[in-house]
PDB file of C-alpha atoms and ligand atoms in Angstrom:
ATOM      1  CA  MET A 581      17.931  44.384   0.148  1.00 40.00           C
ATOM      2  CA  THR A 582      19.178  46.829   2.790  1.00 39.00           C
ATOM      3  CA  THR A 583      17.362  49.258   5.055  1.00 40.00           C
ATOM      4  CA  ASP A 584      20.132  51.736   4.387  1.00 42.00           C
ATOM      5  CA  SER A 585      23.390  51.358   2.535  1.00 41.00           C
ATOM      6  CA  MET A 586      25.233  49.995   5.586  1.00 43.00           C
ATOM      7  CA  THR A 587      22.803  47.770   7.514  1.00 45.00           C
ATOM      8  CA  PRO A 588      21.681  44.438   6.052  1.00 49.00           C
ATOM      9  CA  MET A 589      17.938  43.938   6.487  1.00 53.00           C
ATOM     10  CA  ILE A 590      17.118  41.599   9.357  1.00 64.00           C
ATOM     11  CA  LEU A 591      14.323  39.130   8.664  1.00 68.00           C
ATOM     12  CA  PRO A 592      11.562  39.032  11.260  1.00 67.00           C
ATOM     13  CA  ASP A 593      11.708  35.801  13.347  1.00 89.00           C
ATOM     14  CA  ALA A 594      14.899  34.854  11.503  1.00 94.00           C
ATOM     15  CA  GLN A 595      16.589  31.471  11.852  1.00 96.00           C
ATOM     16  CA  THR A 596      19.729  30.304  10.076  1.00 97.00           C
ATOM     17  CA  VAL A 597      19.905  27.429   7.600  1.00 98.00           C
ATOM     18  CA  THR A 598      22.364  24.798   8.880  1.00 98.00           C
ATOM     19  CA  GLU A 599      21.977  21.984   6.334  1.00 98.00           C
ATOM     20  CA  VAL A 600      20.508  21.438   2.854  1.00 98.00           C
ATOM     21  CA  GLN A 601      20.203  18.138   0.994  1.00 98.00           C
ATOM     22  CA  HIS A 602      18.678  17.784  -2.460  1.00 98.00           C
ATOM     23  CA  TYR A 603      17.198  14.415  -3.395  1.00 98.00           C
ATOM     24  CA  THR A 604      15.708  15.000  -6.833  1.00 97.00           C
ATOM     25  CA  ASP A 605      14.714  17.911  -9.085  1.00 97.00           C
ATOM     26  CA  SER A 606      11.558  18.210  -7.015  1.00 97.00           C
ATOM     27  CA  LEU A 607      12.493  17.140  -3.454  1.00 98.00           C
ATOM     28  CA  PHE A 608      14.870  18.485  -0.811  1.00 98.00           C
ATOM     29  CA  ARG A 609      15.267  18.738   2.938  1.00 98.00           C
ATOM     30  CA  PHE A 610      16.842  21.443   5.072  1.00 98.00           C
ATOM     31  CA  CYS A 611      17.596  22.198   8.711  1.00 98.00           C
ATOM     32  CA  ILE A 612      17.476  25.517  10.538  1.00 98.00           C
ATOM     33  CA  THR A 613      18.478  26.684  13.993  1.00 97.00           C
ATOM     34  CA  ARG A 614      15.869  26.246  16.716  1.00 97.00           C
ATOM     35  CA  PRO A 615      15.004  29.147  19.025  1.00 95.00           C
ATOM     36  CA  ALA A 616      15.840  28.237  22.645  1.00 92.00           C
ATOM     37  CA  SER A 617      12.309  29.166  23.716  1.00 92.00           C
ATOM     38  CA  MET A 618      10.514  27.039  21.107  1.00 96.00           C
ATOM     39  CA  ARG A 619       8.327  24.120  22.258  1.00 97.00           C
ATOM     40  CA  PHE A 620       6.347  21.766  20.028  1.00 98.00           C
ATOM     41  CA  ARG A 621       4.909  18.257  19.992  1.00 98.00           C
ATOM     42  CA  SER A 622       6.433  15.754  17.559  1.00 98.00           C
ATOM     43  CA  GLY A 623       4.197  15.624  14.457  1.00 98.00           C
ATOM     44  CA  GLU A 624       3.117  19.290  14.502  1.00 97.00           C
ATOM     45  CA  PHE A 625       3.632  21.933  11.832  1.00 97.00           C
ATOM     46  CA  VAL A 626       4.705  25.574  11.834  1.00 97.00           C
ATOM     47  CA  MET A 627       4.699  28.464   9.375  1.00 96.00           C
ATOM     48  CA  ILE A 628       8.026  29.125   7.677  1.00 96.00           C
ATOM     49  CA  GLY A 629       9.051  31.238   4.710  1.00 96.00           C
ATOM     50  CA  LEU A 630      11.026  33.993   3.096  1.00 95.00           C
ATOM     51  CA  LEU A 631      10.463  37.596   2.135  1.00 91.00           C
ATOM     52  CA  ASP A 632       8.572  38.068  -1.124  1.00 90.00           C
ATOM     53  CA  ASP A 633      10.038  40.068  -4.014  1.00 88.00           C
ATOM     54  CA  PRO A 634      10.071  43.830  -3.353  1.00 90.00           C
ATOM     55  CA  HIS A 635       6.842  45.622  -4.276  1.00 91.00           C
ATOM     56  CA  PRO A 636       7.528  47.391  -7.638  1.00 91.00           C
ATOM     57  CA  GLU A 637       6.456  50.810  -6.304  1.00 92.00           C
ATOM     58  CA  THR A 638       7.102  50.833  -2.577  1.00 92.00           C
ATOM     59  CA  GLY A 639      10.032  48.415  -2.528  1.00 91.00           C
ATOM     60  CA  LYS A 640       8.484  46.821   0.558  1.00 90.00           C
ATOM     61  CA  GLN A 641       8.824  43.053   1.069  1.00 89.00           C
ATOM     62  CA  LYS A 642       6.132  40.974   2.731  1.00 90.00           C
ATOM     63  CA  PRO A 643       6.754  37.619   4.417  1.00 92.00           C
ATOM     64  CA  LEU A 644       5.728  34.671   2.234  1.00 94.00           C
ATOM     65  CA  LEU A 645       4.792  31.905   4.666  1.00 95.00           C
ATOM     66  CA  ARG A 646       3.540  28.320   4.264  1.00 95.00           C
ATOM     67  CA  ALA A 647       2.664  25.542   6.698  1.00 95.00           C
ATOM     68  CA  TYR A 648       5.447  22.968   6.978  1.00 96.00           C
ATOM     69  CA  SER A 649       5.475  19.857   9.134  1.00 97.00           C
ATOM     70  CA  ILE A 650       8.505  19.730  11.383  1.00 97.00           C
ATOM     71  CA  ALA A 651      10.425  16.631  10.268  1.00 98.00           C
ATOM     72  CA  SER A 652      12.598  16.392  13.384  1.00 98.00           C
ATOM     73  CA  PRO A 653      11.519  15.229  16.844  1.00 97.00           C
ATOM     74  CA  ALA A 654      10.619  17.591  19.698  1.00 97.00           C
ATOM     75  CA  TRP A 655      13.881  16.826  21.517  1.00 97.00           C
ATOM     76  CA  ASP A 656      16.181  17.705  18.615  1.00 96.00           C
ATOM     77  CA  GLU A 657      18.360  20.824  18.707  1.00 96.00           C
ATOM     78  CA  THR A 658      17.688  21.802  15.100  1.00 97.00           C
ATOM     79  CA  LEU A 659      14.470  21.926  13.087  1.00 98.00           C
ATOM     80  CA  GLN A 660      14.265  19.832   9.931  1.00 98.00           C
ATOM     81  CA  PHE A 661      11.838  20.252   7.005  1.00 98.00           C
ATOM     82  CA  TYR A 662      11.172  18.215   3.864  1.00 97.00           C
ATOM     83  CA  SER A 663       9.865  20.065   0.831  1.00 97.00           C
ATOM     84  CA  ILE A 664       8.820  19.818  -2.748  1.00 96.00           C
ATOM     85  CA  LYS A 665      10.254  22.245  -5.319  1.00 96.00           C
ATOM     86  CA  VAL A 666       7.764  23.886  -7.635  1.00 94.00           C
ATOM     87  CA  ASP A 667       9.315  26.160 -10.245  1.00 91.00           C
ATOM     88  CA  ASN A 668       6.356  28.533 -10.313  1.00 92.00           C
ATOM     89  CA  GLY A 669       5.422  28.005  -6.648  1.00 92.00           C
ATOM     90  CA  PRO A 670       5.485  31.368  -4.838  1.00 92.00           C
ATOM     91  CA  LEU A 671       7.585  30.052  -1.942  1.00 94.00           C
ATOM     92  CA  THR A 672       9.269  26.844  -3.085  1.00 94.00           C
ATOM     93  CA  SER A 673      10.601  28.448  -6.301  1.00 94.00           C
ATOM     94  CA  LYS A 674      12.770  30.591  -3.953  1.00 94.00           C
ATOM     95  CA  LEU A 675      13.138  28.162  -1.051  1.00 96.00           C
ATOM     96  CA  GLN A 676      14.770  25.526  -3.265  1.00 96.00           C
ATOM     97  CA  HIS A 677      17.793  27.830  -3.669  1.00 97.00           C
ATOM     98  CA  ILE A 678      18.527  28.317   0.058  1.00 97.00           C
ATOM     99  CA  LYS A 679      22.043  27.578   1.232  1.00 98.00           C
ATOM    100  CA  VAL A 680      23.748  26.996   4.571  1.00 98.00           C
ATOM    101  CA  GLY A 681      24.057  30.357   6.341  1.00 97.00           C
ATOM    102  CA  ASP A 682      20.932  31.876   4.704  1.00 96.00           C
ATOM    103  CA  GLN A 683      18.100  33.145   6.866  1.00 95.00           C
ATOM    104  CA  LEU A 684      14.528  31.883   6.974  1.00 96.00           C
ATOM    105  CA  ILE A 685      11.417  33.156   8.729  1.00 96.00           C
ATOM    106  CA  LEU A 686      10.010  30.838  11.418  1.00 97.00           C
ATOM    107  CA  LYS A 687       6.776  31.490  13.283  1.00 96.00           C
ATOM    108  CA  GLN A 688       7.206  29.501  16.471  1.00 95.00           C
ATOM    109  CA  LYS A 689       3.555  28.647  17.090  1.00 96.00           C
ATOM    110  CA  SER A 690       3.100  24.958  16.288  1.00 97.00           C
ATOM    111  CA  VAL A 691      -0.194  23.125  15.712  1.00 96.00           C
ATOM    112  CA  GLY A 692      -1.475  19.917  14.168  1.00 96.00           C
ATOM    113  CA  THR A 693      -3.520  16.761  14.522  1.00 96.00           C
ATOM    114  CA  LEU A 694      -0.751  14.184  13.944  1.00 98.00           C
ATOM    115  CA  VAL A 695       0.140  14.014  17.624  1.00 98.00           C
ATOM    116  CA  HIS A 696       0.029  11.267  20.213  1.00 98.00           C
ATOM    117  CA  ASP A 697      -2.449  13.311  22.246  1.00 97.00           C
ATOM    118  CA  ALA A 698      -5.065  12.758  19.522  1.00 98.00           C
ATOM    119  CA  LEU A 699      -4.899   8.939  19.614  1.00 98.00           C
ATOM    120  CA  THR A 700      -5.844   6.493  22.341  1.00 98.00           C
ATOM    121  CA  ARG A 701      -3.429   3.686  23.142  1.00 97.00           C
ATOM    122  CA  ALA A 702      -3.475   0.372  21.264  1.00 98.00           C
ATOM    123  CA  ASN A 703      -1.142  -2.359  20.053  1.00 98.00           C
ATOM    124  CA  ARG A 704      -0.015  -0.984  16.683  1.00 98.00           C
ATOM    125  CA  LEU A 705       0.485   2.462  15.143  1.00 98.00           C
ATOM    126  CA  TRP A 706       0.375   3.041  11.379  1.00 98.00           C
ATOM    127  CA  PHE A 707       1.898   6.049   9.632  1.00 98.00           C
ATOM    128  CA  PHE A 708       0.359   6.238   6.119  1.00 98.00           C
ATOM    129  CA  SER A 709       2.146   8.764   3.885  1.00 97.00           C
ATOM    130  CA  THR A 710       2.578   9.811   0.287  1.00 97.00           C
ATOM    131  CA  GLY A 711       5.257  12.150  -1.091  1.00 96.00           C
ATOM    132  CA  THR A 712       6.445  14.810   1.386  1.00 96.00           C
ATOM    133  CA  GLY A 713       3.611  13.700   3.686  1.00 96.00           C
ATOM    134  CA  VAL A 714       6.251  11.496   5.308  1.00 97.00           C
ATOM    135  CA  ALA A 715       7.696  14.622   7.034  1.00 97.00           C
ATOM    136  CA  PRO A 716       5.655  14.575  10.277  1.00 98.00           C
ATOM    137  CA  PHE A 717       6.365  10.853  10.608  1.00 98.00           C
ATOM    138  CA  SER A 718      10.063  11.646  10.368  1.00 98.00           C
ATOM    139  CA  SER A 719       9.471  13.535  13.616  1.00 98.00           C
ATOM    140  CA  LEU A 720       7.279  10.886  15.242  1.00 98.00           C
ATOM    141  CA  LEU A 721       9.501   7.932  14.287  1.00 98.00           C
ATOM    142  CA  ARG A 722      12.338   9.429  16.344  1.00 98.00           C
ATOM    143  CA  GLU A 723      10.038  10.331  19.254  1.00 98.00           C
ATOM    144  CA  PRO A 724      10.469   7.950  22.240  1.00 98.00           C
ATOM    145  CA  GLU A 725       6.750   8.233  23.120  1.00 98.00           C
ATOM    146  CA  THR A 726       5.925   6.418  19.875  1.00 98.00           C
ATOM    147  CA  TYR A 727       7.614   3.259  21.162  1.00 98.00           C
ATOM    148  CA  GLU A 728       6.397   3.729  24.733  1.00 98.00           C
ATOM    149  CA  ARG A 729       2.788   3.753  23.555  1.00 98.00           C
ATOM    150  CA  PHE A 730       2.856   1.073  20.840  1.00 98.00           C
ATOM    151  CA  ASN A 731       4.258  -2.440  20.440  1.00 98.00           C
ATOM    152  CA  GLN A 732       4.545  -2.167  16.684  1.00 98.00           C
ATOM    153  CA  VAL A 733       4.966   0.832  14.373  1.00 98.00           C
ATOM    154  CA  VAL A 734       4.443   0.637  10.597  1.00 98.00           C
ATOM    155  CA  LEU A 735       5.526   3.379   8.200  1.00 98.00           C
ATOM    156  CA  THR A 736       4.058   3.185   4.716  1.00 98.00           C
ATOM    157  CA  HIS A 737       5.387   5.620   2.139  1.00 98.00           C
ATOM    158  CA  THR A 738       4.098   5.747  -1.419  1.00 98.00           C
ATOM    159  CA  CYS A 739       5.718   7.805  -4.170  1.00 97.00           C
ATOM    160  CA  ARG A 740       5.683   7.813  -7.926  1.00 97.00           C
ATOM    161  CA  ASP A 741       9.355   6.874  -8.390  1.00 98.00           C
ATOM    162  CA  LEU A 742      12.113   5.087  -6.481  1.00 98.00           C
ATOM    163  CA  ALA A 743      14.235   8.252  -6.094  1.00 98.00           C
ATOM    164  CA  ASP A 744      11.314   9.879  -4.237  1.00 98.00           C
ATOM    165  CA  LEU A 745      11.613   7.214  -1.522  1.00 98.00           C
ATOM    166  CA  LYS A 746      15.202   8.136  -0.614  1.00 98.00           C
ATOM    167  CA  PHE A 747      14.327  10.517   2.252  1.00 98.00           C
ATOM    168  CA  GLY A 748      12.171   7.826   3.893  1.00 98.00           C
ATOM    169  CA  GLU A 749      14.828   5.136   3.399  1.00 98.00           C
ATOM    170  CA  GLU A 750      17.448   7.335   5.060  1.00 98.00           C
ATOM    171  CA  LEU A 751      14.997   8.174   7.827  1.00 98.00           C
ATOM    172  CA  VAL A 752      14.294   4.524   8.632  1.00 98.00           C
ATOM    173  CA  GLU A 753      18.007   3.695   8.568  1.00 98.00           C
ATOM    174  CA  ALA A 754      18.807   6.651  10.854  1.00 97.00           C
ATOM    175  CA  THR A 755      15.951   5.767  13.219  1.00 98.00           C
ATOM    176  CA  ARG A 756      17.156   2.185  13.565  1.00 98.00           C
ATOM    177  CA  ASN A 757      20.613   3.565  14.465  1.00 98.00           C
ATOM    178  CA  ASP A 758      19.325   6.403  16.639  1.00 96.00           C
ATOM    179  CA  ILE A 759      20.919   6.722  20.063  1.00 94.00           C
ATOM    180  CA  LEU A 760      17.560   7.343  21.782  1.00 95.00           C
ATOM    181  CA  VAL A 761      15.090   5.093  19.966  1.00 98.00           C
ATOM    182  CA  GLY A 762      17.319   2.778  17.884  1.00 98.00           C
ATOM    183  CA  ASP A 763      16.924  -0.340  20.040  1.00 98.00           C
ATOM    184  CA  GLU A 764      13.140  -0.061  20.134  1.00 98.00           C
ATOM    185  CA  ALA A 765      12.898   0.876  16.459  1.00 98.00           C
ATOM    186  CA  ARG A 766      14.920  -2.161  15.382  1.00 98.00           C
ATOM    187  CA  ASP A 767      12.484  -4.281  17.339  1.00 98.00           C
ATOM    188  CA  LYS A 768       9.161  -2.567  16.543  1.00 98.00           C
ATOM    189  CA  LEU A 769       9.437  -0.591  13.305  1.00 98.00           C
ATOM    190  CA  LEU A 770       8.212  -2.000   9.978  1.00 98.00           C
ATOM    191  CA  TYR A 771       8.785  -0.028   6.784  1.00 98.00           C
ATOM    192  CA  TYR A 772       6.545  -0.471   3.721  1.00 98.00           C
ATOM    193  CA  PRO A 773       7.603   1.670   0.734  1.00 98.00           C
ATOM    194  CA  THR A 774       5.712   1.445  -2.558  1.00 98.00           C
ATOM    195  CA  THR A 775       5.960   3.140  -5.951  1.00 98.00           C
ATOM    196  CA  THR A 776       3.097   3.793  -8.327  1.00 98.00           C
ATOM    197  CA  ARG A 777       4.875   4.688 -11.594  1.00 98.00           C
ATOM    198  CA  GLU A 778       8.409   3.294 -11.578  1.00 98.00           C
ATOM    199  CA  THR A 779       8.841  -0.467 -11.283  1.00 97.00           C
ATOM    200  CA  SER A 780       9.907  -1.559  -7.792  1.00 96.00           C
ATOM    201  CA  ALA A 781       9.666  -4.516  -5.411  1.00 94.00           C
ATOM    202  CA  ARG A 782       6.274  -3.277  -4.113  1.00 96.00           C
ATOM    203  CA  MET A 783       4.065  -1.394  -6.492  1.00 97.00           C
ATOM    204  CA  GLY A 784       0.716   0.346  -6.198  1.00 98.00           C
ATOM    205  CA  ARG A 785      -1.205   2.797  -4.055  1.00 98.00           C
ATOM    206  CA  ILE A 786      -1.368   1.962  -0.351  1.00 98.00           C
ATOM    207  CA  THR A 787      -5.140   2.372  -0.496  1.00 98.00           C
ATOM    208  CA  THR A 788      -5.317  -0.518  -2.975  1.00 98.00           C
ATOM    209  CA  ALA A 789      -3.025  -2.655  -0.795  1.00 98.00           C
ATOM    210  CA  LEU A 790      -5.298  -1.979   2.195  1.00 97.00           C
ATOM    211  CA  GLU A 791      -8.476  -2.804   0.325  1.00 95.00           C
ATOM    212  CA  ASP A 792      -7.228  -5.955  -1.365  1.00 95.00           C
ATOM    213  CA  GLY A 793      -5.507  -7.109   1.836  1.00 96.00           C
ATOM    214  CA  SER A 794      -2.062  -7.470   0.238  1.00 97.00           C
ATOM    215  CA  LEU A 795      -0.581  -5.016   2.782  1.00 98.00           C
ATOM    216  CA  PHE A 796      -1.553  -7.284   5.666  1.00 98.00           C
ATOM    217  CA  LYS A 797      -0.560 -10.437   3.818  1.00 97.00           C
ATOM    218  CA  ASN A 798       2.895  -9.042   3.044  1.00 97.00           C
ATOM    219  CA  LEU A 799       3.403  -7.929   6.655  1.00 97.00           C
ATOM    220  CA  ASN A 800       1.885 -11.095   8.121  1.00 96.00           C
ATOM    221  CA  ILE A 801      -0.800  -9.141   9.968  1.00 96.00           C
ATOM    222  CA  THR A 802      -4.153 -10.836  10.493  1.00 94.00           C
ATOM    223  CA  ASP A 803      -5.861  -8.612  13.035  1.00 93.00           C
ATOM    224  CA  PHE A 804      -6.235  -5.054  11.707  1.00 97.00           C
ATOM    225  CA  ASN A 805      -9.125  -3.498  13.655  1.00 97.00           C
ATOM    226  CA  ALA A 806     -10.165  -0.716  16.033  1.00 98.00           C
ATOM    227  CA  THR A 807      -9.026  -2.647  19.091  1.00 98.00           C
ATOM    228  CA  ASN A 808      -5.479  -3.267  17.854  1.00 98.00           C
ATOM    229  CA  ASP A 809      -4.732  -0.438  15.470  1.00 98.00           C
ATOM    230  CA  ARG A 810      -4.267   3.322  15.408  1.00 98.00           C
ATOM    231  CA  ALA A 811      -3.381   5.336  12.314  1.00 98.00           C
ATOM    232  CA  MET A 812      -2.056   8.711  11.217  1.00 98.00           C
ATOM    233  CA  VAL A 813      -2.456   9.829   7.607  1.00 98.00           C
ATOM    234  CA  CYS A 814      -0.532  12.522   5.731  1.00 97.00           C
ATOM    235  CA  GLY A 815      -0.453  13.092   1.994  1.00 95.00           C
ATOM    236  CA  SER A 816      -2.554  14.397  -0.866  1.00 91.00           C
ATOM    237  CA  MET A 817      -6.204  15.384  -0.460  1.00 91.00           C
ATOM    238  CA  GLY A 818      -7.150  12.266  -2.414  1.00 93.00           C
ATOM    239  CA  LEU A 819      -5.227  10.056  -0.011  1.00 95.00           C
ATOM    240  CA  ASN A 820      -6.870  11.704   2.991  1.00 94.00           C
ATOM    241  CA  THR A 821     -10.371  11.187   1.631  1.00 95.00           C
ATOM    242  CA  ASP A 822      -9.756   7.592   0.540  1.00 97.00           C
ATOM    243  CA  MET A 823      -8.008   6.652   3.783  1.00 98.00           C
ATOM    244  CA  LYS A 824     -10.819   8.060   5.919  1.00 97.00           C
ATOM    245  CA  ARG A 825     -13.320   5.876   4.094  1.00 98.00           C
ATOM    246  CA  ILE A 826     -11.113   2.778   4.304  1.00 98.00           C
ATOM    247  CA  LEU A 827     -10.228   3.220   7.995  1.00 98.00           C
ATOM    248  CA  GLU A 828     -13.863   3.866   8.908  1.00 98.00           C
ATOM    249  CA  ASN A 829     -14.826   0.691   7.028  1.00 97.00           C
ATOM    250  CA  TYR A 830     -12.397  -1.158   9.311  1.00 96.00           C
ATOM    251  CA  GLY A 831     -14.249   0.365  12.286  1.00 98.00           C
ATOM    252  CA  LEU A 832     -11.721   3.063  13.240  1.00 98.00           C
ATOM    253  CA  CYS A 833     -13.055   6.457  14.430  1.00 98.00           C
ATOM    254  CA  GLU A 834     -11.427   9.825  13.769  1.00 98.00           C
ATOM    255  CA  GLY A 835      -9.744  11.475  16.757  1.00 98.00           C
ATOM    256  CA  SER A 836      -8.598  14.983  17.585  1.00 96.00           C
ATOM    257  CA  ASN A 837      -6.603  16.826  20.225  1.00 94.00           C
ATOM    258  CA  ALA A 838      -9.837  17.488  22.108  1.00 96.00           C
ATOM    259  CA  ASP A 839     -11.281  14.013  21.616  1.00 97.00           C
ATOM    260  CA  PRO A 840      -8.616  11.315  21.098  1.00 98.00           C
ATOM    261  CA  ALA A 841      -9.695   8.213  19.171  1.00 98.00           C
ATOM    262  CA  ASP A 842      -8.381   5.731  16.563  1.00 98.00           C
ATOM    263  CA  TYR A 843      -7.023   7.709  13.612  1.00 98.00           C
ATOM    264  CA  VAL A 844      -6.063  11.243  12.577  1.00 98.00           C
ATOM    265  CA  VAL A 845      -5.526  12.996   9.251  1.00 96.00           C
ATOM    266  CA  GLU A 846      -3.456  16.151   8.694  1.00 90.00           C
ATOM    267  CA  LYS A 847      -5.866  18.481   6.919  1.00 77.00           C
ATOM    268  CA  ALA A 848      -3.416  21.384   6.740  1.00 67.00           C
ATOM    269  CA  PHE A 849      -0.947  19.387   4.670  1.00 62.00           C
ATOM    270  CA  VAL A 850      -0.750  20.351   1.020  1.00 55.00           C
ATOM    271  CA  GLY A 851       1.766  18.509  -1.083  1.00 50.00           C
TER     272      GLY A 851
HETATM  273  P1  A2P B  50      -0.411   7.760  -8.401  1.00 73.29           P
HETATM  274  O1  A2P B  50       0.891   7.773  -9.130  1.00 73.29           O
HETATM  275  O2  A2P B  50      -1.223   6.526  -8.670  1.00 73.29           O
HETATM  276  O3  A2P B  50      -1.216   9.017  -8.581  1.00 73.29           O
HETATM  277  P2  A2P B  50       1.850  13.008  -6.114  1.00 73.29           P
HETATM  278  O4  A2P B  50       3.266  12.914  -6.638  1.00 73.29           O
HETATM  279  O5  A2P B  50       0.831  13.245  -7.157  1.00 73.29           O
HETATM  280  O6  A2P B  50       1.717  13.923  -4.923  1.00 73.29           O
HETATM  281  O7  A2P B  50       1.529  11.546  -5.527  1.00 73.29           O
HETATM  282  C1  A2P B  50       2.350  10.923  -4.595  1.00 73.29           C
HETATM  283  C2  A2P B  50       1.935   9.487  -4.485  1.00 73.29           C
HETATM  284  O8  A2P B  50       0.634   9.433  -3.885  1.00 73.29           O
HETATM  285  C3  A2P B  50       1.841   8.810  -5.835  1.00 73.29           C
HETATM  286  O9  A2P B  50       2.455   7.555  -5.741  1.00 73.29           O
HETATM  287  C4  A2P B  50       0.351   8.726  -6.070  1.00 73.29           C
HETATM  288  O10 A2P B  50      -0.058   7.620  -6.833  1.00 73.29           O
HETATM  289  C5  A2P B  50      -0.164   8.559  -4.659  1.00 73.29           C
HETATM  290  N1  A2P B  50      -1.576   8.954  -4.528  1.00 73.29           N
HETATM  291  C6  A2P B  50      -2.180  10.041  -5.060  1.00 73.29           C
HETATM  292  N2  A2P B  50      -3.494  10.072  -4.750  1.00 73.29           N
HETATM  293  C7  A2P B  50      -3.724   8.985  -3.992  1.00 73.29           C
HETATM  294  C8  A2P B  50      -4.887   8.453  -3.365  1.00 73.29           C
HETATM  295  N3  A2P B  50      -6.086   9.060  -3.462  1.00 73.29           N
HETATM  296  N4  A2P B  50      -4.742   7.315  -2.668  1.00 73.29           N
HETATM  297  C9  A2P B  50      -3.551   6.691  -2.562  1.00 73.29           C
HETATM  298  N5  A2P B  50      -2.424   7.138  -3.130  1.00 73.29           N
HETATM  299  C10 A2P B  50      -2.499   8.267  -3.844  1.00 73.29           C
END
């Protein structure tokens, strides 16, 4: 669309797409330029989007924005996102077609509960994720503060099928080879992927593995409790609810930016 026949319409708060990688028919990641003035804490989310279809009568286009966790760390020069593709989804039906050089709307204000400020220090930090809920942990895994604050870091990622785990596998590999955090990650980072539909080495929901103790048995951990452990949770609503109950049963208390404690859940995440 153009404002007149000569001038291409400029998106408000526009950033340029620098990278796109498709994993499956329903999963992809992309990177955009980062405004020089933008500050955020690793683990936070922002609003991003595109212009909606022109209004049939006025021809006007409104911004179509959704909350997306930033999947790159606060020190990175570009901003990465990890997304589902929904054919009839108002935003992702369009977003899945973006290409390098396209423009995207970014609202710079970042917020969220999956931040180090919301947790007190302890021995071990758990990142529990399902599906694209792994995105904020992609930011936090490459954040040096994660390894400064904790002696051990465990990423669990549960998806239906093996192909859905690819983003997380590449993330863990990249983190272990990262110039900033690679040495510490190789030493401290444990990765626990599971599938629930397709057959794989580790099958089942992470909630089941927590409740039946197989998670701890497989990782050789005997002391999961509120003294040793802190947790961040990001995934479906069902996961959030179940994890809250399970973590509270283990004696962990929910924290927030204002009142840091033992675990946090990203309530704004939908996916
Ligand atoms: P399941 O296949 O048993 O439903 P989705 O693709 O629906 O977003 O789910 C992503 C992953 O999260 C799936 O492996 C799914 O398992 C799992 N999952 C969904 N709900 C829960 C829950 N309440 N607790 C733990 N895992 C869940």
